Amino acid sequence: MLSRVAERLYWSARYLERVENTARLVSVYDDLLFDLPKNIEVSWYNLIEILSGEELFEQRYKVKDERNVVKFLLADDTNFNSMLSSLKMVKENIRTTRDAVPRETWELINELDLYAQQNIKQGINRSGRHDFLNTIIEGCQKIIGLFAGAMRRDSGWHFLIMGRYLERADMGTRILDAAVSLMLQSEPEARIQLGQVTWSKVLKSQSAYLDYRRTVRTSINGAKATTFLMNDLCFPRSLAYCLGQIGEAATKLPRAGLITAQVDKLLEFDYPINSSEDLDEDFHNHLNDIQIAIIEINHQITENWFHFRQGDAA
Amino acid sequence: MEKLTSHYQSADFFDELIDDKGTARSPAKQLLGYLDSLSEDELEKRRLTAEATIQEMGISFTVYTEEGNIDRAWPFDIVPRTIEASDWKIAEAGLKQRLTALNLFINDLYHDQNVIKDGIIPEHIIKDSKNFRPECVGVSPAYGVWAHICGTDLVRDENGDFFVLEDNLRVPSGVSYMLENRAITKRVLPELFENESILPVDSYTSQLFDTLASLSPRDIENPEIVVLTPGIYNSAYFEHAFLAQQMGAELVEGSDLFVDSDDCVYMKTIDGPERVDVIYRRIDDLFIDPEAFDPESVLGVAGLMRAWRAGNVALANAPGAGVADDKVVYAYVPAIIRYYLNEEPILNNVETFLCDDPEQRAYVLANLDKLVVKPANESGGYGMLVGPHSTKKEQALFAELITKNPRNYIAQPTLRLSTAPTLISKGVLEPRHLDLRPFILQAKDTYVTTGGLTRVAMKKGSLVVNSSQGGGSKDTWIVETKGQ
């Protein structure tokens, strides 16, 4: 497989996952606002912080309100991480690797991109937002489903897997971090009230609610939800699962050593969370370290397979 | 209910589907009968289906504009153009004959140049040709074939006879649209495919694959074949990707390849370098190798010509094949056919005046308002003068251009291009001019597409069919009607 094609497949998967996760994130916040007691203030601006978009946001907007935040995350074309920008990147990457993915991929991504562009107003206005975001998430899943059902498990597939799960691990830890920050910011007496709602939304945002119920079998609290989302080996959106997928995909490719070593190191790391008190500043720093390690894995993937060194030649 | 075709009239032109008495020609009978049976609304529904299909399939081409490159949906008319299979057989034989002769001619030019020595074509025509490549002299590509893929433009005159308008031997495009047009039409008019004998077109990509594979310099079972594209901003990128995908070949850009010290071409893969055997290049000669040609070019691969000359990689089309693409050479093709094959040309050329010849030039200069003037080596319909539609000022400009550089211009009478019914607005069929670009493959064997790409001038009365100039297209049906 061409290094360039491998790189573009990897990035199409990352951007596709980013589209889905951005939609999930906005959706869960939207939902959260309906359920929170009136006296608790939740700022939409948290979302900008989760996604490290403060600087760019503040260049563009004066008011940190819902409309601006949602617009920035979904529609803004100066924000290269916005949903529409990410979709455009999926499209561009697929466009240049159409010969390496199932034929229908191109049609599906076009459909999704057209839909998103034509209906973006629905996403920005609260009334149509839920349906809009749902359709976007479904559109992403359709493409992932097509890959799963129609693609050979060759190198291209492994690069898609690495891209998808790296992005998912990145976003997953950001969402956890957001919830932790939200809790830390609130008054201790509000935390109990807030915790129930927040953590069940976090689980729902990851489609993890039912699996949590079935496997953890206790009421929802921060420590248990976080443990599930970090450590569960079978749930496809947990950090451990994502890292496992990256490591496994890497071993199917040549010269995987550095990447698998890095992944194994991360997987071995055990951060004990016994009660919700443990979700403190230290834990926040721990998540930060994981984020840095994820960035490092991305860097190694790039070096290992995408930057061709002519010295390797015959 | 009034019939769709009842008011249709194609004035003084040969209409592909309906004769001058208003009767459907035999290959179009079932088609027109069927279209007449549809209500206006139903027909409109089909048109919208086509539009949606094109959008969904992402069939597009890129147009260069001042505001940047725009990716446009492929302009398509749902009414197919029909040709009788027995008529097509003749055109097909003519095309095979023409390409066989042209390849013998190109090979001769880069070796002994007997065609010049024997006085068939004047030496200075070749010497001054922009597309003659001295770098290619003495190279012997497999089977003596240089132009492996050719798109020859055919038109029909007022009597319905086929004429060759031009040969495109450099990097002809359009074949993917031919295939996609058929795919769309199958979705839009599925009923007709059940009852009619419409010859299939979809073997092209496997023929192309076989043609390319037969060029491999290494005698191995699975030669590495790649399609070399200038990248996504090229107007034909859609096609490059389409062909690579359909052939299961790697779609590469210049930066994916390199030539090593062993003069072999390699591609950069995740496993390390992998040897490349055949390159179907969709980049013009002068950009394929910065080492041999334009050092500024970033599209190509340094050392590619070295590898090709050493016989370590096959290039399709071979560099230098474009020498026969020259519109001045075009004028000599009938003579070329007689010279190499000792046969009469099956397909005629359009009458052509060479501005290089003083007598013919005088005629051209005196009749600029009636003629079409074309530069010898442009493509895409650029730099032309269409006499009857031109202003005095434009004619004066061309008079000057021709006088300054007569070798670079030819002129042809304005053609009375055939027309076909085209759906212009809801329920309205009007005649529009069209041409046809069949594709001819040649290596060990010769193959001609079933029909080709029909391009339509969408503006009323216009003769310009190029998609870069706002033309559209139609599916082309070769229909068997005899012996039923």
GROMACS .gro file of C-alpha atoms in nm, chain A:
model
  314
    1MET     CA    1   0.000   0.000   0.000
    2LEU     CA    2   0.124   0.346  -0.089
    3SER     CA    3   0.237   0.549   0.211
    4ARG     CA    4   0.030   0.841   0.088
    5VAL     CA    5  -0.283   0.629   0.056
    6ALA     CA    6  -0.224   0.482   0.401
    7GLU     CA    7  -0.194   0.831   0.544
    8ARG     CA    8  -0.513   0.952   0.379
    9LEU     CA    9  -0.709   0.648   0.492
   10TYR     CA   10  -0.585   0.702   0.845
   11TRP     CA   11  -0.697   1.062   0.834
   12SER     CA   12  -1.031   0.990   0.672
   13ALA     CA   13  -1.105   0.759   0.963
   14ARG     CA   14  -0.990   1.019   1.214
   15TYR     CA   15  -1.201   1.293   1.062
   16LEU     CA   16  -1.502   1.067   1.025
   17GLU     CA   17  -1.477   0.978   1.392
   18ARG     CA   18  -1.435   1.347   1.472
   19VAL     CA   19  -1.757   1.428   1.286
   20GLU     CA   20  -1.944   1.166   1.482
   21ASN     CA   21  -1.796   1.263   1.816
   22THR     CA   22  -1.860   1.632   1.766
   23ALA     CA   23  -2.221   1.551   1.690
   24ARG     CA   24  -2.237   1.330   2.000
   25LEU     CA   25  -2.083   1.597   2.216
   26VAL     CA   26  -2.323   1.872   2.109
   27SER     CA   27  -2.611   1.631   2.133
   28VAL     CA   28  -2.531   1.527   2.488
   29TYR     CA   29  -2.497   1.887   2.601
   30ASP     CA   30  -2.824   1.974   2.440
   31ASP     CA   31  -2.987   1.691   2.626
   32LEU     CA   32  -2.811   1.774   2.952
   33LEU     CA   33  -2.962   2.122   2.957
   34PHE     CA   34  -3.314   1.987   2.953
   35ASP     CA   35  -3.250   1.769   3.255
   36LEU     CA   36  -3.045   1.987   3.484
   37PRO     CA   37  -3.210   2.159   3.778
   38LYS     CA   38  -3.270   2.524   3.701
   39ASN     CA   39  -3.032   2.647   3.969
   40ILE     CA   40  -2.729   2.480   3.814
   41GLU     CA   41  -2.550   2.674   3.549
   42VAL     CA   42  -2.383   2.486   3.271
   43SER     CA   43  -2.190   2.685   3.024
   44TRP     CA   44  -2.185   2.578   2.661
   45TYR     CA   45  -1.841   2.727   2.656
   46ASN     CA   46  -1.714   2.415   2.837
   47LEU     CA   47  -1.735   2.244   2.500
   48ILE     CA   48  -1.486   2.487   2.353
   49GLU     CA   49  -1.247   2.413   2.637
   50ILE     CA   50  -1.285   2.037   2.598
   51LEU     CA   51  -1.183   2.065   2.237
   52SER     CA   52  -0.900   2.312   2.307
   53GLY     CA   53  -1.061   2.570   2.081
   54GLU     CA   54  -1.048   2.873   2.312
   55GLU     CA   55  -0.805   3.082   2.113
   56LEU     CA   56  -0.977   3.043   1.779
   57PHE     CA   57  -1.321   3.088   1.931
   58GLU     CA   58  -1.228   3.413   2.094
   59GLN     CA   59  -1.088   3.549   1.770
   60ARG     CA   60  -1.423   3.484   1.606
   61TYR     CA   61  -1.687   3.556   1.868
   62LYS     CA   62  -1.742   3.806   2.147
   63VAL     CA   63  -2.030   3.630   2.319
   64LYS     CA   64  -1.978   3.283   2.464
   65ASP     CA   65  -2.339   3.177   2.428
   66GLU     CA   66  -2.504   2.861   2.305
   67ARG     CA   67  -2.561   2.981   1.952
   68ASN     CA   68  -2.202   3.086   1.897
   69VAL     CA   69  -2.059   2.773   2.054
   70VAL     CA   70  -2.279   2.543   1.848
   71LYS     CA   71  -2.210   2.741   1.533
   72PHE     CA   72  -1.839   2.727   1.600
   73LEU     CA   73  -1.842   2.352   1.661
   74LEU     CA   74  -2.073   2.250   1.382
   75ALA     CA   75  -2.057   2.500   1.102
   76ASP     CA   76  -1.761   2.733   1.126
   77ASP     CA   77  -1.530   2.694   0.830
   78THR     CA   78  -1.249   2.886   0.998
   79ASN     CA   79  -1.248   2.619   1.267
   80PHE     CA   80  -1.075   2.328   1.098
   81ASN     CA   81  -1.211   2.096   1.364
   82SER     CA   82  -1.573   2.192   1.313
   83MET     CA   83  -1.811   1.923   1.197
   84LEU     CA   84  -1.846   2.070   0.848
   85SER     CA   85  -1.469   2.119   0.814
   86SER     CA   86  -1.407   1.763   0.930
   87LEU     CA   87  -1.665   1.633   0.683
   88LYS     CA   88  -1.491   1.824   0.410
   89MET     CA   89  -1.164   1.660   0.509
   90VAL     CA   90  -1.321   1.314   0.506
   91LYS     CA   91  -1.450   1.391   0.160
   92GLU     CA   92  -1.116   1.517   0.033
   93ASN     CA   93  -0.931   1.218   0.177
   94ILE     CA   94  -1.181   0.969   0.036
   95ARG     CA   95  -1.181   1.151  -0.295
   96THR     CA   96  -0.810   1.087  -0.325
   97THR     CA   97  -0.826   0.725  -0.210
   98ARG     CA   98  -1.143   0.611  -0.377
   99ASP     CA   99  -0.958   0.321  -0.526
  100ALA     CA  100  -0.872   0.186  -0.181
  101VAL     CA  101  -1.217   0.182  -0.020
  102PRO     CA  102  -1.549   0.020  -0.118
  103ARG     CA  103  -1.705   0.195  -0.413
  104GLU     CA  104  -2.014   0.307  -0.222
  105THR     CA  105  -1.803   0.498   0.030
  106TRP     CA  106  -1.779   0.791  -0.205
  107GLU     CA  107  -2.155   0.800  -0.257
  108LEU     CA  108  -2.222   0.777   0.116
  109ILE     CA  109  -1.981   1.053   0.210
  110ASN     CA  110  -2.124   1.274  -0.061
  111GLU     CA  111  -2.474   1.211   0.066
  112LEU     CA  112  -2.373   1.290   0.421
  113ASP     CA  113  -2.183   1.603   0.324
  114LEU     CA  114  -2.474   1.729   0.111
  115TYR     CA  115  -2.717   1.661   0.392
  116ALA     CA  116  -2.500   1.840   0.647
  117GLN     CA  117  -2.452   2.143   0.427
  118GLN     CA  118  -2.814   2.173   0.329
  119ASN     CA  119  -2.950   2.129   0.681
  120ILE     CA  120  -2.685   2.292   0.894
  121LYS     CA  121  -2.931   2.558   1.015
  122GLN     CA  122  -3.130   2.282   1.182
  123GLY     CA  123  -2.821   2.194   1.381
  124ILE     CA  124  -2.768   2.549   1.494
  125ASN     CA  125  -3.129   2.617   1.592
  126ARG     CA  126  -3.232   2.418   1.892
  127SER     CA  127  -3.564   2.295   1.755
  128GLY     CA  128  -3.426   2.072   1.480
  129ARG     CA  129  -3.095   1.996   1.642
  130HIS     CA  130  -3.166   1.652   1.776
  131ASP     CA  131  -3.284   1.510   1.444
  132PHE     CA  132  -3.004   1.676   1.258
  133LEU     CA  133  -2.729   1.543   1.482
  134ASN     CA  134  -2.886   1.200   1.489
  135THR     CA  135  -2.885   1.184   1.112
  136ILE     CA  136  -2.519   1.285   1.107
  137ILE     CA  137  -2.427   1.015   1.358
  138GLU     CA  138  -2.624   0.760   1.157
  139GLY     CA  139  -2.451   0.873   0.840
  140CYS     CA  140  -2.111   0.812   0.999
  141GLN     CA  141  -2.218   0.472   1.123
  142LYS     CA  142  -2.340   0.380   0.779
  143ILE     CA  143  -1.991   0.440   0.642
  144ILE     CA  144  -1.824   0.253   0.927
  145GLY     CA  145  -2.074  -0.027   0.866
  146LEU     CA  146  -1.986  -0.032   0.497
  147PHE     CA  147  -1.619  -0.064   0.583
  148ALA     CA  148  -1.694  -0.342   0.829
  149GLY     CA  149  -1.908  -0.532   0.582
  150ALA     CA  150  -1.731  -0.478   0.255
  151MET     CA  151  -1.364  -0.416   0.307
  152ARG     CA  152  -1.079  -0.661   0.293
  153ARG     CA  153  -0.884  -0.679   0.616
  154ASP     CA  154  -0.569  -0.559   0.442
  155SER     CA  155  -0.333  -0.275   0.529
  156GLY     CA  156  -0.590  -0.013   0.434
  157TRP     CA  157  -0.829  -0.157   0.687
  158HIS     CA  158  -0.566  -0.148   0.963
  159PHE     CA  159  -0.495   0.217   0.897
  160LEU     CA  160  -0.866   0.296   0.915
  161ILE     CA  161  -0.882   0.112   1.247
  162MET     CA  162  -0.585   0.299   1.389
  163GLY     CA  163  -0.727   0.633   1.277
  164ARG     CA  164  -1.073   0.565   1.414
  165TYR     CA  165  -0.964   0.438   1.754
  166LEU     CA  166  -0.695   0.696   1.807
  167GLU     CA  167  -0.946   0.972   1.744
  168ARG     CA  168  -1.201   0.798   1.962
  169ALA     CA  169  -0.952   0.756   2.247
  170ASP     CA  170  -0.864   1.122   2.216
  171MET     CA  171  -1.225   1.240   2.219
  172GLY     CA  172  -1.326   0.992   2.487
  173THR     CA  173  -1.067   1.124   2.729
  174ARG     CA  174  -1.167   1.480   2.647
  175ILE     CA  175  -1.529   1.404   2.728
  176LEU     CA  176  -1.429   1.243   3.059
  177ASP     CA  177  -1.215   1.541   3.135
  178ALA     CA  178  -1.507   1.771   3.063
  179ALA     CA  179  -1.727   1.591   3.308
  180VAL     CA  180  -1.455   1.591   3.572
  181SER     CA  181  -1.400   1.965   3.524
  182LEU     CA  182  -1.772   2.032   3.545
  183MET     CA  183  -1.789   1.851   3.877
  184LEU     CA  184  -1.479   2.020   4.016
  185GLN     CA  185  -1.614   2.363   3.925
  186SER     CA  186  -1.944   2.320   4.105
  187GLU     CA  187  -2.018   2.372   4.471
  188PRO     CA  188  -1.975   2.052   4.680
  189GLU     CA  189  -2.345   2.044   4.774
  190ALA     CA  190  -2.450   2.064   4.410
  191ARG     CA  191  -2.222   1.778   4.307
  192ILE     CA  192  -2.450   1.499   4.414
  193GLN     CA  193  -2.739   1.645   4.224
  194LEU     CA  194  -2.522   1.720   3.926
  195GLY     CA  195  -2.332   1.391   3.931
  196GLN     CA  196  -2.626   1.166   3.856
  197VAL     CA  197  -2.729   1.365   3.552
  198THR     CA  198  -2.382   1.435   3.422
  199TRP     CA  199  -2.246   1.084   3.438
  200SER     CA  200  -2.547   0.924   3.284
  201LYS     CA  201  -2.521   1.175   2.998
  202VAL     CA  202  -2.154   1.095   2.957
  203LEU     CA  203  -2.240   0.728   2.933
  204LYS     CA  204  -2.519   0.801   2.688
  205SER     CA  205  -2.293   1.017   2.474
  206GLN     CA  206  -2.077   0.709   2.428
  207SER     CA  207  -2.377   0.479   2.375
  208ALA     CA  208  -2.250   0.311   2.690
  209TYR     CA  209  -2.551   0.352   2.914
  210LEU     CA  210  -2.708   0.009   2.865
  211ASP     CA  211  -2.376  -0.173   2.870
  212TYR     CA  212  -2.287   0.002   3.191
  213ARG     CA  213  -2.616  -0.108   3.343
  214ARG     CA  214  -2.568  -0.467   3.232
  215THR     CA  215  -2.206  -0.506   3.336
  216VAL     CA  216  -2.153  -0.275   3.634
  217ARG     CA  217  -2.493  -0.339   3.787
  218THR     CA  218  -2.488  -0.057   4.037
  219SER     CA  219  -2.622   0.293   4.036
  220ILE     CA  220  -2.442   0.546   3.824
  221ASN     CA  221  -2.164   0.745   3.983
  222GLY     CA  222  -1.853   0.920   3.864
  223ALA     CA  223  -1.600   0.667   3.985
  224LYS     CA  224  -1.777   0.369   3.831
  225ALA     CA  225  -1.868   0.539   3.505
  226THR     CA  226  -1.513   0.661   3.462
  227THR     CA  227  -1.369   0.320   3.542
  228PHE     CA  228  -1.602   0.161   3.288
  229LEU     CA  229  -1.515   0.409   3.017
  230MET     CA  230  -1.145   0.381   3.088
  231ASN     CA  231  -1.094   0.011   3.156
  232ASP     CA  232  -1.372  -0.204   3.011
  233LEU     CA  233  -1.203  -0.439   2.766
  234CYS     CA  234  -1.515  -0.528   2.569
  235PHE     CA  235  -1.691  -0.198   2.517
  236PRO     CA  236  -1.590  -0.048   2.180
  237ARG     CA  237  -1.569   0.309   2.300
  238SER     CA  238  -1.368   0.254   2.617
  239LEU     CA  239  -1.011   0.379   2.630
  240ALA     CA  240  -0.870   0.031   2.691
  241TYR     CA  241  -1.060  -0.110   2.395
  242CYS     CA  242  -0.950   0.174   2.166
  243LEU     CA  243  -0.586   0.132   2.264
  244GLY     CA  244  -0.613  -0.244   2.220
  245GLN     CA  245  -0.747  -0.197   1.868
  246ILE     CA  246  -0.465   0.040   1.777
  247GLY     CA  247  -0.204  -0.203   1.908
  248GLU     CA  248  -0.360  -0.500   1.733
  249ALA     CA  249  -0.393  -0.319   1.400
  250ALA     CA  250  -0.031  -0.206   1.425
  251THR     CA  251   0.098  -0.561   1.469
  252LYS     CA  252  -0.053  -0.653   1.130
  253LEU     CA  253   0.168  -0.393   0.965
  254PRO     CA  254   0.541  -0.388   0.904
  255ARG     CA  255   0.774  -0.239   1.168
  256ALA     CA  256   0.513  -0.192   1.437
  257GLY     CA  257   0.749  -0.220   1.736
  258LEU     CA  258   0.754   0.137   1.857
  259ILE     CA  259   0.381   0.179   1.836
  260THR     CA  260   0.286  -0.143   2.013
  261ALA     CA  261   0.538  -0.067   2.287
  262GLN     CA  262   0.381   0.273   2.345
  263VAL     CA  263   0.030   0.129   2.346
  264ASP     CA  264   0.128  -0.149   2.590
  265LYS     CA  265   0.282   0.104   2.823
  266LEU     CA  266  -0.041   0.302   2.829
  267LEU     CA  267  -0.253  -0.008   2.881
  268GLU     CA  268  -0.048  -0.124   3.177
  269PHE     CA  269  -0.091   0.203   3.356
  270ASP     CA  270  -0.338   0.160   3.638
  271TYR     CA  271  -0.487   0.465   3.799
  272PRO     CA  272  -0.695   0.364   4.097
  273ILE     CA  273  -1.035   0.527   4.127
  274ASN     CA  274  -1.211   0.406   4.438
  275SER     CA  275  -1.460   0.682   4.493
  276SER     CA  276  -1.573   0.996   4.320
  277GLU     CA  277  -1.334   1.191   4.544
  278ASP     CA  278  -1.053   1.046   4.336
  279LEU     CA  279  -1.175   1.235   4.031
  280ASP     CA  280  -0.969   1.531   4.137
  281GLU     CA  281  -0.700   1.759   4.002
  282ASP     CA  282  -0.453   1.465   3.993
  283PHE     CA  283  -0.691   1.266   3.780
  284HIS     CA  284  -0.732   1.563   3.552
  285ASN     CA  285  -0.353   1.566   3.512
  286HIS     CA  286  -0.354   1.195   3.450
  287LEU     CA  287  -0.601   1.242   3.164
  288ASN     CA  288  -0.376   1.512   3.034
  289ASP     CA  289  -0.082   1.270   3.031
  290ILE     CA  290  -0.289   1.020   2.837
  291GLN     CA  291  -0.374   1.288   2.584
  292ILE     CA  292  -0.007   1.363   2.538
  293ALA     CA  293   0.070   0.993   2.495
  294ILE     CA  294  -0.202   0.970   2.229
  295ILE     CA  295  -0.047   1.260   2.042
  296GLU     CA  296   0.285   1.079   2.065
  297ILE     CA  297   0.135   0.761   1.916
  298ASN     CA  298   0.000   0.967   1.628
  299HIS     CA  299   0.346   1.109   1.576
  300GLN     CA  300   0.500   0.763   1.567
  301ILE     CA  301   0.241   0.630   1.323
  302THR     CA  302   0.325   0.922   1.095
  303GLU     CA  303   0.699   0.865   1.121
  304ASN     CA  304   0.676   0.491   1.083
  305TRP     CA  305   0.454   0.459   0.776
  306PHE     CA  306   0.381   0.792   0.613
  307HIS     CA  307   0.719   0.962   0.599
  308PHE     CA  308   0.897   0.753   0.345
  309ARG     CA  309   1.271   0.747   0.384
  310GLN     CA  310   1.443   0.671   0.057
  311GLY     CA  311   1.724   0.507   0.254
  312ASP     CA  312   1.500   0.203   0.288
  313ALA     CA  313   1.520   0.141  -0.086
  314ALA     CA  314   1.643  -0.182  -0.235
   0.00000   0.00000   0.00000
